[in-house]
PDB file of C-alpha atoms and ligand atoms in Angstrom:
ATOM      1  CA  UNK F   1    -114.098   9.455   1.548  1.00 85.00           C
ATOM      2  CA  UNK F   2    -111.145   7.315   2.516  1.00 94.00           C
ATOM      3  CA  UNK F   3    -109.401   4.039   1.728  1.00 97.00           C
ATOM      4  CA  UNK F   4    -107.455   1.537   3.782  1.00 98.00           C
ATOM      5  CA  UNK F   5    -103.939   0.476   2.756  1.00 98.00           C
ATOM      6  CA  UNK F   6    -102.113  -2.501   4.296  1.00 98.00           C
ATOM      7  CA  UNK F   7     -98.398  -3.170   3.771  1.00 98.00           C
ATOM      8  CA  UNK F   8     -97.425  -6.757   4.576  1.00 97.00           C
ATOM      9  CA  UNK F   9     -93.807  -6.929   5.711  1.00 93.00           C
ATOM     10  CA  UNK F  10     -91.637  -9.808   6.891  1.00 89.00           C
ATOM     11  CA  UNK F  11     -92.461  -9.214  10.554  1.00 92.00           C
ATOM     12  CA  UNK F  12     -95.407  -6.777  10.660  1.00 96.00           C
ATOM     13  CA  UNK F  13     -98.401  -5.553   8.702  1.00 97.00           C
ATOM     14  CA  UNK F  14     -98.616  -1.743   8.698  1.00 98.00           C
ATOM     15  CA  UNK F  15    -102.068  -0.341   8.020  1.00 98.00           C
ATOM     16  CA  UNK F  16    -103.276   3.190   7.308  1.00 98.00           C
ATOM     17  CA  UNK F  17    -106.512   4.915   6.398  1.00 97.00           C
ATOM     18  CA  UNK F  18    -106.063   7.880   4.069  1.00 97.00           C
ATOM     19  CA  UNK F  19    -108.106  10.329   2.057  1.00 96.00           C
ATOM     20  CA  UNK F  20    -106.882   9.793  -1.531  1.00 94.00           C
ATOM     21  CA  UNK F  21    -107.133  13.552  -2.112  1.00 94.00           C
ATOM     22  CA  UNK F  22    -104.573  14.163   0.662  1.00 94.00           C
ATOM     23  CA  UNK F  23    -102.683  10.881   0.992  1.00 92.00           C
ATOM     24  CA  UNK F  24     -99.762  12.077   3.095  1.00 91.00           C
ATOM     25  CA  UNK F  25    -102.103  13.108   5.927  1.00 92.00           C
ATOM     26  CA  UNK F  26    -102.640   9.639   7.383  1.00 89.00           C
ATOM     27  CA  UNK F  27    -105.953   9.534   9.275  1.00 91.00           C
ATOM     28  CA  UNK F  28    -105.290   6.379  11.312  1.00 95.00           C
ATOM     29  CA  UNK F  29    -102.312   4.024  11.537  1.00 96.00           C
ATOM     30  CA  UNK F  30    -101.815   0.676  13.232  1.00 97.00           C
ATOM     31  CA  UNK F  31     -99.657  -2.419  12.953  1.00 97.00           C
ATOM     32  CA  UNK F  32     -99.983  -6.110  13.792  1.00 97.00           C
ATOM     33  CA  UNK F  33     -97.519  -9.022  13.543  1.00 96.00           C
ATOM     34  CA  UNK F  34     -97.307 -10.830  10.189  1.00 96.00           C
ATOM     35  CA  UNK F  35     -98.402 -14.429  10.770  1.00 95.00           C
ATOM     36  CA  UNK F  36     -95.563 -16.902  10.194  1.00 91.00           C
ATOM     37  CA  UNK F  37     -95.572 -18.227   6.639  1.00 91.00           C
ATOM     38  CA  UNK F  38     -98.737 -16.216   5.960  1.00 90.00           C
ATOM     39  CA  UNK F  39    -100.975 -18.779   7.725  1.00 92.00           C
ATOM     40  CA  UNK F  40    -104.271 -17.004   8.478  1.00 94.00           C
ATOM     41  CA  UNK F  41    -103.148 -13.812   6.728  1.00 96.00           C
ATOM     42  CA  UNK F  42    -106.599 -13.162   5.224  1.00 96.00           C
ATOM     43  CA  UNK F  43    -108.207 -12.980   8.686  1.00 97.00           C
ATOM     44  CA  UNK F  44    -105.382 -10.752   9.976  1.00 98.00           C
ATOM     45  CA  UNK F  45    -105.863  -8.339   7.054  1.00 98.00           C
ATOM     46  CA  UNK F  46    -109.656  -8.244   7.466  1.00 98.00           C
ATOM     47  CA  UNK F  47    -109.364  -7.565  11.202  1.00 98.00           C
ATOM     48  CA  UNK F  48    -106.772  -4.799  10.744  1.00 98.00           C
ATOM     49  CA  UNK F  49    -108.783  -3.163   7.937  1.00 97.00           C
ATOM     50  CA  UNK F  50    -111.912  -3.289  10.101  1.00 97.00           C
ATOM     51  CA  UNK F  51    -110.139  -1.750  13.080  1.00 97.00           C
ATOM     52  CA  UNK F  52    -108.752   1.086  10.944  1.00 97.00           C
ATOM     53  CA  UNK F  53    -112.111   1.933   9.376  1.00 95.00           C
ATOM     54  CA  UNK F  54    -115.588   0.470   9.391  1.00 93.00           C
ATOM     55  CA  UNK F  55    -116.652   2.336   6.252  1.00 93.00           C
ATOM     56  CA  UNK F  56    -113.614   2.483   3.933  1.00 96.00           C
ATOM     57  CA  UNK F  57    -114.401   2.885   0.263  1.00 96.00           C
ATOM     58  CA  UNK F  58    -111.888   0.191  -0.724  1.00 98.00           C
ATOM     59  CA  UNK F  59    -108.985  -1.876   0.623  1.00 98.00           C
ATOM     60  CA  UNK F  60    -105.509  -2.092  -0.904  1.00 98.00           C
ATOM     61  CA  UNK F  61    -102.801  -4.544   0.137  1.00 98.00           C
ATOM     62  CA  UNK F  62     -99.099  -4.680  -0.727  1.00 98.00           C
ATOM     63  CA  UNK F  63     -97.372  -8.049  -0.345  1.00 97.00           C
ATOM     64  CA  UNK F  64     -93.722  -9.051  -0.807  1.00 94.00           C
ATOM     65  CA  UNK F  65     -93.609 -11.334  -3.818  1.00 93.00           C
ATOM     66  CA  UNK F  66     -94.910 -11.862  -7.323  1.00 95.00           C
ATOM     67  CA  UNK F  67     -98.586 -10.849  -7.556  1.00 97.00           C
ATOM     68  CA  UNK F  68    -100.544 -11.556 -10.720  1.00 97.00           C
ATOM     69  CA  UNK F  69    -102.964  -9.135 -12.323  1.00 95.00           C
ATOM     70  CA  UNK F  70    -105.931 -10.714 -10.532  1.00 96.00           C
ATOM     71  CA  UNK F  71    -104.369 -10.113  -7.108  1.00 97.00           C
ATOM     72  CA  UNK F  72    -103.148 -13.652  -6.466  1.00 97.00           C
ATOM     73  CA  UNK F  73     -99.755 -14.059  -4.792  1.00 96.00           C
ATOM     74  CA  UNK F  74     -97.903 -16.417  -7.134  1.00 95.00           C
ATOM     75  CA  UNK F  75     -94.674 -16.556  -5.110  1.00 91.00           C
ATOM     76  CA  UNK F  76     -93.693 -14.957  -1.818  1.00 89.00           C
ATOM     77  CA  UNK F  77     -90.683 -16.341   0.089  1.00 83.00           C
ATOM     78  CA  UNK F  78     -92.125 -15.264   3.484  1.00 85.00           C
ATOM     79  CA  UNK F  79     -95.759 -16.137   2.713  1.00 91.00           C
ATOM     80  CA  UNK F  80     -95.597 -19.669   1.400  1.00 90.00           C
ATOM     81  CA  UNK F  81     -98.967 -20.607   2.960  1.00 91.00           C
ATOM     82  CA  UNK F  82    -100.637 -17.851   0.923  1.00 91.00           C
ATOM     83  CA  UNK F  83     -99.182 -18.762  -2.451  1.00 91.00           C
ATOM     84  CA  UNK F  84    -101.715 -19.285  -5.249  1.00 92.00           C
ATOM     85  CA  UNK F  85    -104.519 -18.008  -2.992  1.00 93.00           C
ATOM     86  CA  UNK F  86    -106.778 -15.433  -4.774  1.00 95.00           C
ATOM     87  CA  UNK F  87    -106.202 -12.857  -2.035  1.00 96.00           C
ATOM     88  CA  UNK F  88    -107.877  -9.853  -3.699  1.00 97.00           C
ATOM     89  CA  UNK F  89    -111.006 -11.803  -4.596  1.00 97.00           C
ATOM     90  CA  UNK F  90    -111.296 -13.256  -1.071  1.00 97.00           C
ATOM     91  CA  UNK F  91    -110.731  -9.851   0.571  1.00 97.00           C
ATOM     92  CA  UNK F  92    -113.446  -8.295  -1.583  1.00 97.00           C
ATOM     93  CA  UNK F  93    -115.853 -11.140  -0.891  1.00 98.00           C
ATOM     94  CA  UNK F  94    -115.294 -11.171   2.875  1.00 97.00           C
ATOM     95  CA  UNK F  95    -115.160  -7.379   3.381  1.00 97.00           C
ATOM     96  CA  UNK F  96    -117.908  -6.451   0.915  1.00 96.00           C
ATOM     97  CA  UNK F  97    -115.621  -3.769  -0.559  1.00 96.00           C
ATOM     98  CA  UNK F  98    -113.462  -3.498  -3.660  1.00 97.00           C
ATOM     99  CA  UNK F  99    -109.976  -4.845  -2.934  1.00 98.00           C
ATOM    100  CA  UNK F 100    -106.674  -4.560  -4.767  1.00 98.00           C
ATOM    101  CA  UNK F 101    -103.533  -6.600  -4.036  1.00 98.00           C
ATOM    102  CA  UNK F 102    -100.205  -5.657  -5.591  1.00 98.00           C
ATOM    103  CA  UNK F 103     -96.491  -6.151  -5.003  1.00 97.00           C
ATOM    104  CA  UNK F 104     -95.297  -4.105  -2.003  1.00 97.00           C
ATOM    105  CA  UNK F 105     -92.629  -2.206  -3.937  1.00 98.00           C
ATOM    106  CA  UNK F 106     -95.164  -1.348  -6.633  1.00 98.00           C
ATOM    107  CA  UNK F 107     -97.330   0.184  -3.882  1.00 98.00           C
ATOM    108  CA  UNK F 108     -94.325   2.118  -2.584  1.00 98.00           C
ATOM    109  CA  UNK F 109     -93.529   3.403  -6.085  1.00 98.00           C
ATOM    110  CA  UNK F 110     -97.134   4.411  -6.714  1.00 98.00           C
ATOM    111  CA  UNK F 111     -97.176   6.492  -3.517  1.00 98.00           C
ATOM    112  CA  UNK F 112     -93.886   8.226  -4.379  1.00 98.00           C
ATOM    113  CA  UNK F 113     -95.264   8.930  -7.849  1.00 98.00           C
ATOM    114  CA  UNK F 114     -98.540  10.398  -6.615  1.00 97.00           C
ATOM    115  CA  UNK F 115     -97.299  12.286  -3.579  1.00 97.00           C
ATOM    116  CA  UNK F 116     -93.548  11.921  -3.107  1.00 98.00           C
ATOM    117  CA  UNK F 117     -90.177  12.203  -4.805  1.00 98.00           C
ATOM    118  CA  UNK F 118     -91.361  10.968  -8.246  1.00 98.00           C
ATOM    119  CA  UNK F 119     -94.315  13.374  -8.423  1.00 98.00           C
ATOM    120  CA  UNK F 120     -94.594  15.026 -11.821  1.00 98.00           C
ATOM    121  CA  UNK F 121     -92.511  12.354 -13.591  1.00 98.00           C
ATOM    122  CA  UNK F 122     -94.303  10.158 -16.145  1.00 98.00           C
ATOM    123  CA  UNK F 123     -91.165   7.995 -16.397  1.00 98.00           C
ATOM    124  CA  UNK F 124     -89.660   7.042 -13.054  1.00 98.00           C
ATOM    125  CA  UNK F 125     -87.866   4.204 -11.328  1.00 98.00           C
ATOM    126  CA  UNK F 126     -88.382   3.660  -7.589  1.00 98.00           C
ATOM    127  CA  UNK F 127     -85.988   1.207  -5.933  1.00 98.00           C
ATOM    128  CA  UNK F 128     -86.319   0.149  -2.295  1.00 97.00           C
ATOM    129  CA  UNK F 129     -83.099  -0.946  -0.637  1.00 96.00           C
ATOM    130  CA  UNK F 130     -83.933  -2.878   2.531  1.00 92.00           C
ATOM    131  CA  UNK F 131     -83.194  -6.448   3.562  1.00 89.00           C
ATOM    132  CA  UNK F 132     -83.745  -7.197  -0.132  1.00 92.00           C
ATOM    133  CA  UNK F 133     -84.388  -4.974  -3.140  1.00 96.00           C
ATOM    134  CA  UNK F 134     -87.811  -4.067  -4.483  1.00 96.00           C
ATOM    135  CA  UNK F 135     -88.744  -1.790  -7.342  1.00 98.00           C
ATOM    136  CA  UNK F 136     -91.640  -0.180  -9.101  1.00 98.00           C
ATOM    137  CA  UNK F 137     -91.477   1.227 -12.610  1.00 98.00           C
ATOM    138  CA  UNK F 138     -93.640   4.160 -13.695  1.00 98.00           C
ATOM    139  CA  UNK F 139     -93.995   4.511 -17.439  1.00 98.00           C
ATOM    140  CA  UNK F 140     -96.460   6.656 -19.349  1.00 98.00           C
ATOM    141  CA  UNK F 141     -97.572   7.958 -15.935  1.00 97.00           C
ATOM    142  CA  UNK F 142     -98.687   4.503 -14.741  1.00 97.00           C
ATOM    143  CA  UNK F 143     -97.228   1.565 -12.871  1.00 97.00           C
ATOM    144  CA  UNK F 144     -95.728  -1.006 -15.224  1.00 97.00           C
ATOM    145  CA  UNK F 145     -97.163  -4.446 -14.435  1.00 97.00           C
ATOM    146  CA  UNK F 146     -96.025  -6.441 -17.466  1.00 97.00           C
ATOM    147  CA  UNK F 147     -98.007  -9.166 -19.192  1.00 97.00           C
ATOM    148  CA  UNK F 148     -98.656 -11.119 -15.991  1.00 96.00           C
ATOM    149  CA  UNK F 149     -98.215  -8.579 -13.192  1.00 96.00           C
ATOM    150  CA  UNK F 150     -94.636  -9.601 -12.453  1.00 96.00           C
ATOM    151  CA  UNK F 151     -92.683  -6.621 -13.845  1.00 97.00           C
ATOM    152  CA  UNK F 152     -90.272  -4.725 -11.627  1.00 96.00           C
ATOM    153  CA  UNK F 153     -88.094  -7.293  -9.860  1.00 95.00           C
ATOM    154  CA  UNK F 154     -84.601  -5.975 -10.649  1.00 97.00           C
ATOM    155  CA  UNK F 155     -83.336  -7.227  -7.286  1.00 96.00           C
ATOM    156  CA  UNK F 156     -83.136 -10.599  -9.014  1.00 95.00           C
ATOM    157  CA  UNK F 157     -81.138  -9.477 -12.032  1.00 97.00           C
ATOM    158  CA  UNK F 158     -78.086 -11.729 -11.855  1.00 97.00           C
ATOM    159  CA  UNK F 159     -74.951  -9.586 -11.651  1.00 96.00           C
ATOM    160  CA  UNK F 160     -72.560 -12.457 -10.811  1.00 96.00           C
ATOM    161  CA  UNK F 161     -73.547 -16.003 -11.883  1.00 97.00           C
ATOM    162  CA  UNK F 162     -71.004 -17.371  -9.382  1.00 96.00           C
ATOM    163  CA  UNK F 163     -72.119 -15.070  -6.570  1.00 95.00           C
ATOM    164  CA  UNK F 164     -73.724 -15.927  -3.232  1.00 94.00           C
ATOM    165  CA  UNK F 165     -76.994 -17.905  -3.133  1.00 94.00           C
ATOM    166  CA  UNK F 166     -80.243 -15.916  -3.159  1.00 93.00           C
ATOM    167  CA  UNK F 167     -83.563 -16.844  -1.467  1.00 86.00           C
ATOM    168  CA  UNK F 168     -85.061 -16.959  -4.998  1.00 88.00           C
ATOM    169  CA  UNK F 169     -83.044 -20.131  -5.596  1.00 90.00           C
ATOM    170  CA  UNK F 170     -80.379 -18.734  -7.915  1.00 94.00           C
ATOM    171  CA  UNK F 171     -76.960 -17.162  -7.375  1.00 97.00           C
ATOM    172  CA  UNK F 172     -75.513 -13.679  -7.567  1.00 97.00           C
ATOM    173  CA  UNK F 173     -78.718 -11.615  -7.754  1.00 97.00           C
ATOM    174  CA  UNK F 174     -78.261  -7.833  -7.464  1.00 98.00           C
ATOM    175  CA  UNK F 175     -79.962  -7.814  -4.055  1.00 96.00           C
ATOM    176  CA  UNK F 176     -77.274 -10.108  -2.645  1.00 96.00           C
ATOM    177  CA  UNK F 177     -74.845  -7.193  -3.217  1.00 97.00           C
ATOM    178  CA  UNK F 178     -76.795  -3.934  -3.089  1.00 97.00           C
ATOM    179  CA  UNK F 179     -79.330  -4.436  -0.239  1.00 96.00           C
ATOM    180  CA  UNK F 180     -78.875  -4.069   3.509  1.00 93.00           C
ATOM    181  CA  UNK F 181     -77.927  -7.740   3.694  1.00 92.00           C
ATOM    182  CA  UNK F 182     -75.428  -7.182   0.877  1.00 95.00           C
ATOM    183  CA  UNK F 183     -73.821  -4.375   2.862  1.00 96.00           C
ATOM    184  CA  UNK F 184     -73.641  -6.650   5.901  1.00 95.00           C
ATOM    185  CA  UNK F 185     -71.888  -9.335   3.849  1.00 94.00           C
ATOM    186  CA  UNK F 186     -69.382  -6.848   2.392  1.00 94.00           C
ATOM    187  CA  UNK F 187     -68.728  -5.574   5.917  1.00 95.00           C
ATOM    188  CA  UNK F 188     -68.207  -9.049   7.410  1.00 95.00           C
ATOM    189  CA  UNK F 189     -65.799  -9.905   4.598  1.00 93.00           C
ATOM    190  CA  UNK F 190     -63.794  -6.763   5.432  1.00 93.00           C
ATOM    191  CA  UNK F 191     -64.018  -7.397   9.177  1.00 93.00           C
ATOM    192  CA  UNK F 192     -62.834 -11.009   8.943  1.00 91.00           C
ATOM    193  CA  UNK F 193     -59.881  -9.724   6.905  1.00 88.00           C
ATOM    194  CA  UNK F 194     -58.846  -7.624   9.907  1.00 87.00           C
ATOM    195  CA  UNK F 195     -60.167  -4.330   8.579  1.00 87.00           C
ATOM    196  CA  UNK F 196     -63.153  -2.394   9.910  1.00 93.00           C
ATOM    197  CA  UNK F 197     -62.201  -2.342  13.615  1.00 93.00           C
ATOM    198  CA  UNK F 198     -64.511   0.597  14.353  1.00 94.00           C
ATOM    199  CA  UNK F 199     -67.579  -1.237  13.035  1.00 94.00           C
ATOM    200  CA  UNK F 200     -66.519  -4.462  14.794  1.00 94.00           C
ATOM    201  CA  UNK F 201     -66.344  -2.527  18.077  1.00 94.00           C
ATOM    202  CA  UNK F 202     -69.910  -1.287  17.510  1.00 94.00           C
ATOM    203  CA  UNK F 203     -70.977  -4.890  16.898  1.00 94.00           C
ATOM    204  CA  UNK F 204     -69.668  -5.944  20.322  1.00 95.00           C
ATOM    205  CA  UNK F 205     -66.261  -7.120  19.095  1.00 93.00           C
ATOM    206  CA  UNK F 206     -67.479 -10.000  16.913  1.00 93.00           C
ATOM    207  CA  UNK F 207     -66.602  -9.628  13.190  1.00 92.00           C
ATOM    208  CA  UNK F 208     -69.416 -12.065  12.324  1.00 94.00           C
ATOM    209  CA  UNK F 209     -71.965  -9.813  14.074  1.00 94.00           C
ATOM    210  CA  UNK F 210     -71.232  -6.742  11.935  1.00 95.00           C
ATOM    211  CA  UNK F 211     -74.285  -5.482  10.077  1.00 93.00           C
ATOM    212  CA  UNK F 212     -74.976  -2.600   7.744  1.00 93.00           C
ATOM    213  CA  UNK F 213     -75.999  -0.182  10.484  1.00 93.00           C
ATOM    214  CA  UNK F 214     -72.653  -0.652  12.273  1.00 95.00           C
ATOM    215  CA  UNK F 215     -70.804   0.319   9.104  1.00 96.00           C
ATOM    216  CA  UNK F 216     -72.977   3.370   8.412  1.00 95.00           C
ATOM    217  CA  UNK F 217     -72.598   4.511  12.046  1.00 95.00           C
ATOM    218  CA  UNK F 218     -68.803   4.196  12.043  1.00 96.00           C
ATOM    219  CA  UNK F 219     -68.561   5.778   8.577  1.00 96.00           C
ATOM    220  CA  UNK F 220     -70.648   8.685   9.835  1.00 96.00           C
ATOM    221  CA  UNK F 221     -68.209   9.051  12.734  1.00 96.00           C
ATOM    222  CA  UNK F 222     -65.375   9.453  10.203  1.00 96.00           C
ATOM    223  CA  UNK F 223     -63.848   5.961  10.078  1.00 96.00           C
ATOM    224  CA  UNK F 224     -62.022   5.652   6.744  1.00 96.00           C
ATOM    225  CA  UNK F 225     -62.237   1.821   6.516  1.00 96.00           C
ATOM    226  CA  UNK F 226     -66.015   1.942   6.978  1.00 96.00           C
ATOM    227  CA  UNK F 227     -66.271   4.671   4.360  1.00 96.00           C
ATOM    228  CA  UNK F 228     -64.294   2.470   1.963  1.00 96.00           C
ATOM    229  CA  UNK F 229     -66.757  -0.404   2.482  1.00 96.00           C
ATOM    230  CA  UNK F 230     -69.656   1.994   1.857  1.00 97.00           C
ATOM    231  CA  UNK F 231     -67.983   3.180  -1.339  1.00 97.00           C
ATOM    232  CA  UNK F 232     -67.638  -0.410  -2.576  1.00 97.00           C
ATOM    233  CA  UNK F 233     -71.287  -0.952  -1.664  1.00 97.00           C
ATOM    234  CA  UNK F 234     -72.295   2.222  -3.542  1.00 98.00           C
ATOM    235  CA  UNK F 235     -70.569   0.751  -6.602  1.00 98.00           C
ATOM    236  CA  UNK F 236     -72.895  -2.281  -6.506  1.00 98.00           C
ATOM    237  CA  UNK F 237     -75.945  -0.020  -6.190  1.00 98.00           C
ATOM    238  CA  UNK F 238     -74.706   2.083  -9.117  1.00 98.00           C
ATOM    239  CA  UNK F 239     -74.074  -0.992 -11.292  1.00 98.00           C
ATOM    240  CA  UNK F 240     -77.700  -2.142 -11.043  1.00 98.00           C
ATOM    241  CA  UNK F 241     -79.072   1.373 -11.470  1.00 98.00           C
ATOM    242  CA  UNK F 242     -76.973   1.880 -14.605  1.00 98.00           C
ATOM    243  CA  UNK F 243     -78.356  -1.373 -16.090  1.00 98.00           C
ATOM    244  CA  UNK F 244     -81.894  -0.240 -15.268  1.00 98.00           C
ATOM    245  CA  UNK F 245     -81.450   3.278 -16.621  1.00 98.00           C
ATOM    246  CA  UNK F 246     -79.986   1.810 -19.824  1.00 98.00           C
ATOM    247  CA  UNK F 247     -83.163  -0.283 -20.104  1.00 97.00           C
ATOM    248  CA  UNK F 248     -85.852   2.177 -18.986  1.00 98.00           C
ATOM    249  CA  UNK F 249     -84.496   5.734 -19.438  1.00 98.00           C
ATOM    250  CA  UNK F 250     -86.395   7.173 -16.459  1.00 98.00           C
ATOM    251  CA  UNK F 251     -86.539  10.891 -15.688  1.00 98.00           C
ATOM    252  CA  UNK F 252     -85.738  10.261 -12.022  1.00 98.00           C
ATOM    253  CA  UNK F 253     -84.507   7.407  -9.832  1.00 98.00           C
ATOM    254  CA  UNK F 254     -85.984   7.383  -6.320  1.00 98.00           C
ATOM    255  CA  UNK F 255     -84.235   5.369  -3.592  1.00 98.00           C
ATOM    256  CA  UNK F 256     -86.427   4.177  -0.708  1.00 97.00           C
ATOM    257  CA  UNK F 257     -86.281   1.449   1.934  1.00 95.00           C
ATOM    258  CA  UNK F 258     -84.280   1.261   5.136  1.00 92.00           C
ATOM    259  CA  UNK F 259     -80.990   2.303   3.528  1.00 93.00           C
ATOM    260  CA  UNK F 260     -82.473   5.708   2.681  1.00 92.00           C
ATOM    261  CA  UNK F 261     -81.393   6.668   6.213  1.00 92.00           C
ATOM    262  CA  UNK F 262     -77.812   6.541   4.911  1.00 94.00           C
ATOM    263  CA  UNK F 263     -78.598   8.443   1.696  1.00 95.00           C
ATOM    264  CA  UNK F 264     -76.296  11.318   2.654  1.00 94.00           C
ATOM    265  CA  UNK F 265     -73.377   8.872   2.969  1.00 95.00           C
ATOM    266  CA  UNK F 266     -74.211   6.768  -0.090  1.00 96.00           C
ATOM    267  CA  UNK F 267     -75.780   8.864  -2.817  1.00 97.00           C
ATOM    268  CA  UNK F 268     -72.793  11.070  -3.731  1.00 97.00           C
ATOM    269  CA  UNK F 269     -70.684   7.954  -4.428  1.00 97.00           C
ATOM    270  CA  UNK F 270     -73.629   6.190  -6.135  1.00 98.00           C
ATOM    271  CA  UNK F 271     -74.007   9.202  -8.445  1.00 97.00           C
ATOM    272  CA  UNK F 272     -70.282   9.271  -9.207  1.00 97.00           C
ATOM    273  CA  UNK F 273     -70.083   5.550 -10.058  1.00 98.00           C
ATOM    274  CA  UNK F 274     -73.400   5.648 -11.910  1.00 98.00           C
ATOM    275  CA  UNK F 275     -72.080   8.393 -14.213  1.00 97.00           C
ATOM    276  CA  UNK F 276     -69.133   6.111 -15.093  1.00 97.00           C
ATOM    277  CA  UNK F 277     -71.274   3.006 -15.612  1.00 97.00           C
ATOM    278  CA  UNK F 278     -74.347   4.244 -17.457  1.00 98.00           C
ATOM    279  CA  UNK F 279     -74.156   3.985 -21.232  1.00 97.00           C
ATOM    280  CA  UNK F 280     -72.998   7.205 -22.919  1.00 95.00           C
ATOM    281  CA  UNK F 281     -73.078   9.119 -19.644  1.00 92.00           C
ATOM    282  CA  UNK F 282     -71.508  12.186 -21.243  1.00 92.00           C
ATOM    283  CA  UNK F 283     -74.176  12.289 -23.963  1.00 95.00           C
ATOM    284  CA  UNK F 284     -77.408  11.993 -21.975  1.00 95.00           C
ATOM    285  CA  UNK F 285     -79.150  14.257 -19.468  1.00 95.00           C
ATOM    286  CA  UNK F 286     -78.207  13.645 -15.845  1.00 95.00           C
ATOM    287  CA  UNK F 287     -80.759  11.339 -14.203  1.00 97.00           C
ATOM    288  CA  UNK F 288     -81.347  12.617 -10.645  1.00 98.00           C
ATOM    289  CA  UNK F 289     -80.949   9.880  -7.998  1.00 98.00           C
ATOM    290  CA  UNK F 290     -82.926  11.130  -5.001  1.00 98.00           C
ATOM    291  CA  UNK F 291     -84.150   9.799  -1.635  1.00 97.00           C
ATOM    292  CA  UNK F 292     -87.788   8.785  -1.222  1.00 98.00           C
ATOM    293  CA  UNK F 293     -89.991  11.224   0.689  1.00 97.00           C
ATOM    294  CA  UNK F 294     -92.794   9.193   2.259  1.00 96.00           C
ATOM    295  CA  UNK F 295     -90.780   7.055   4.686  1.00 95.00           C
ATOM    296  CA  UNK F 296     -91.937   3.772   6.186  1.00 94.00           C
ATOM    297  CA  UNK F 297     -95.619   4.412   5.398  1.00 96.00           C
ATOM    298  CA  UNK F 298     -95.114   4.687   1.616  1.00 97.00           C
ATOM    299  CA  UNK F 299     -96.146   1.090   0.894  1.00 97.00           C
ATOM    300  CA  UNK F 300     -99.362   1.322   2.905  1.00 98.00           C
ATOM    301  CA  UNK F 301    -100.245   4.735   1.459  1.00 98.00           C
ATOM    302  CA  UNK F 302     -99.606   3.440  -2.057  1.00 98.00           C
ATOM    303  CA  UNK F 303    -101.801   0.381  -1.443  1.00 98.00           C
ATOM    304  CA  UNK F 304    -104.639   2.686  -0.335  1.00 98.00           C
ATOM    305  CA  UNK F 305    -104.168   4.858  -3.419  1.00 97.00           C
ATOM    306  CA  UNK F 306    -104.188   1.821  -5.728  1.00 97.00           C
ATOM    307  CA  UNK F 307    -107.455   0.718  -4.117  1.00 97.00           C
ATOM    308  CA  UNK F 308    -108.950   4.193  -4.630  1.00 95.00           C
ATOM    309  CA  UNK F 309    -108.232   4.166  -8.362  1.00 89.00           C
ATOM    310  CA  UNK F 310    -107.321   0.626  -9.432  1.00 73.00           C
ATOM    311  CA  UNK F 311    -104.795   0.433 -12.290  1.00 67.00           C
TER     312      UNK F 311
HETATM  313 ZN1   ZN X   1     -82.600 -13.747  -6.438  1.00 53.24          ZN
END
C-alpha cells in the first residue's frame, strides 16, 4: 500500500510515493516545473501523480497559501490562477482516488510529527524558514487547522507596523525579518553601510547582490561582521518564536526550510535570545529548538501521510 504526496513550490512541484508505514523510505521521487501563476496546475498534478504511481491509494498535495477545510486554495500569492478552485474535489474526481489538499507548511509539520524531529510530541511547533516563513502547529497530537483551515500563518504576524512591505499586502510581517529574504535585506543594509566586505566579495563585489547564503558562507569562514549580521537575524527569529511559545506552549520547536542548513550558526544565538524574550523564561521548562530531520522532501512526505489518514 502506498500514497502519493505532491509539494507545490514557487518554482517546482516535488512528488513522492511512500508507504505510510515507513514514510522516510521514499519509493519514487520526481519533480516538474510549477506552472506560472498556477495556470493548468490540476493537469500538472494529475500527470505527476500518475507517473509516480498508477495504483496509489490516495493523493495528497501541499500548496503555498491559505487552504480551506474542503481543500480549496483561498489565497496563494504564487498561484493566483488557482484561487477559489476546489482543488481537492477536482483531483479526486479526475484521478478516481481520495485526495487531500493542505497548506505546504502544515504538510511539512505533519511529516516531522509522524517521522521526524517532532515525533513523540503531542504539542509541537514546526516553523519553516525559507524565502518566506511557514508553520504548522501540532496540538493534542493533531495538526491545528482552526475554524476555517487557515491556522498557522505566523510569518504574517506584524512585528513592526512601519516595517517593509510584505507580499500579503501589509507591512512589517515577521517573515520580512526572519526568513531568507529577511536575512538578505539585513545583509544588504549592512553592506551598503560599508560593513560586510567578506560577504560582498562573495557576491561579486556588489553590495546590492548580497544574499543570505553569502552571509552564512562568510560567517562560517570566521568573518566577524557576517557573524554580527547573523546574530541580529537570530534575534528576529527568536522574537517571533517567543511570541509563539507564549501563545502555544509547545514541547518542542522544530526549524525547517532552507535556513536549516545554517542551523549550527544560528540556533545557539536563537536559543540565547529566545530565553531572554520568552515570558518568564526562568520559570518554565526549556523548550528545545531543534533542526528538522526530513529535509527537502518533508512537505511531499507529509502530503502523502495526510492523504493516507485524512485529518
Ligand atoms: Zn505578510
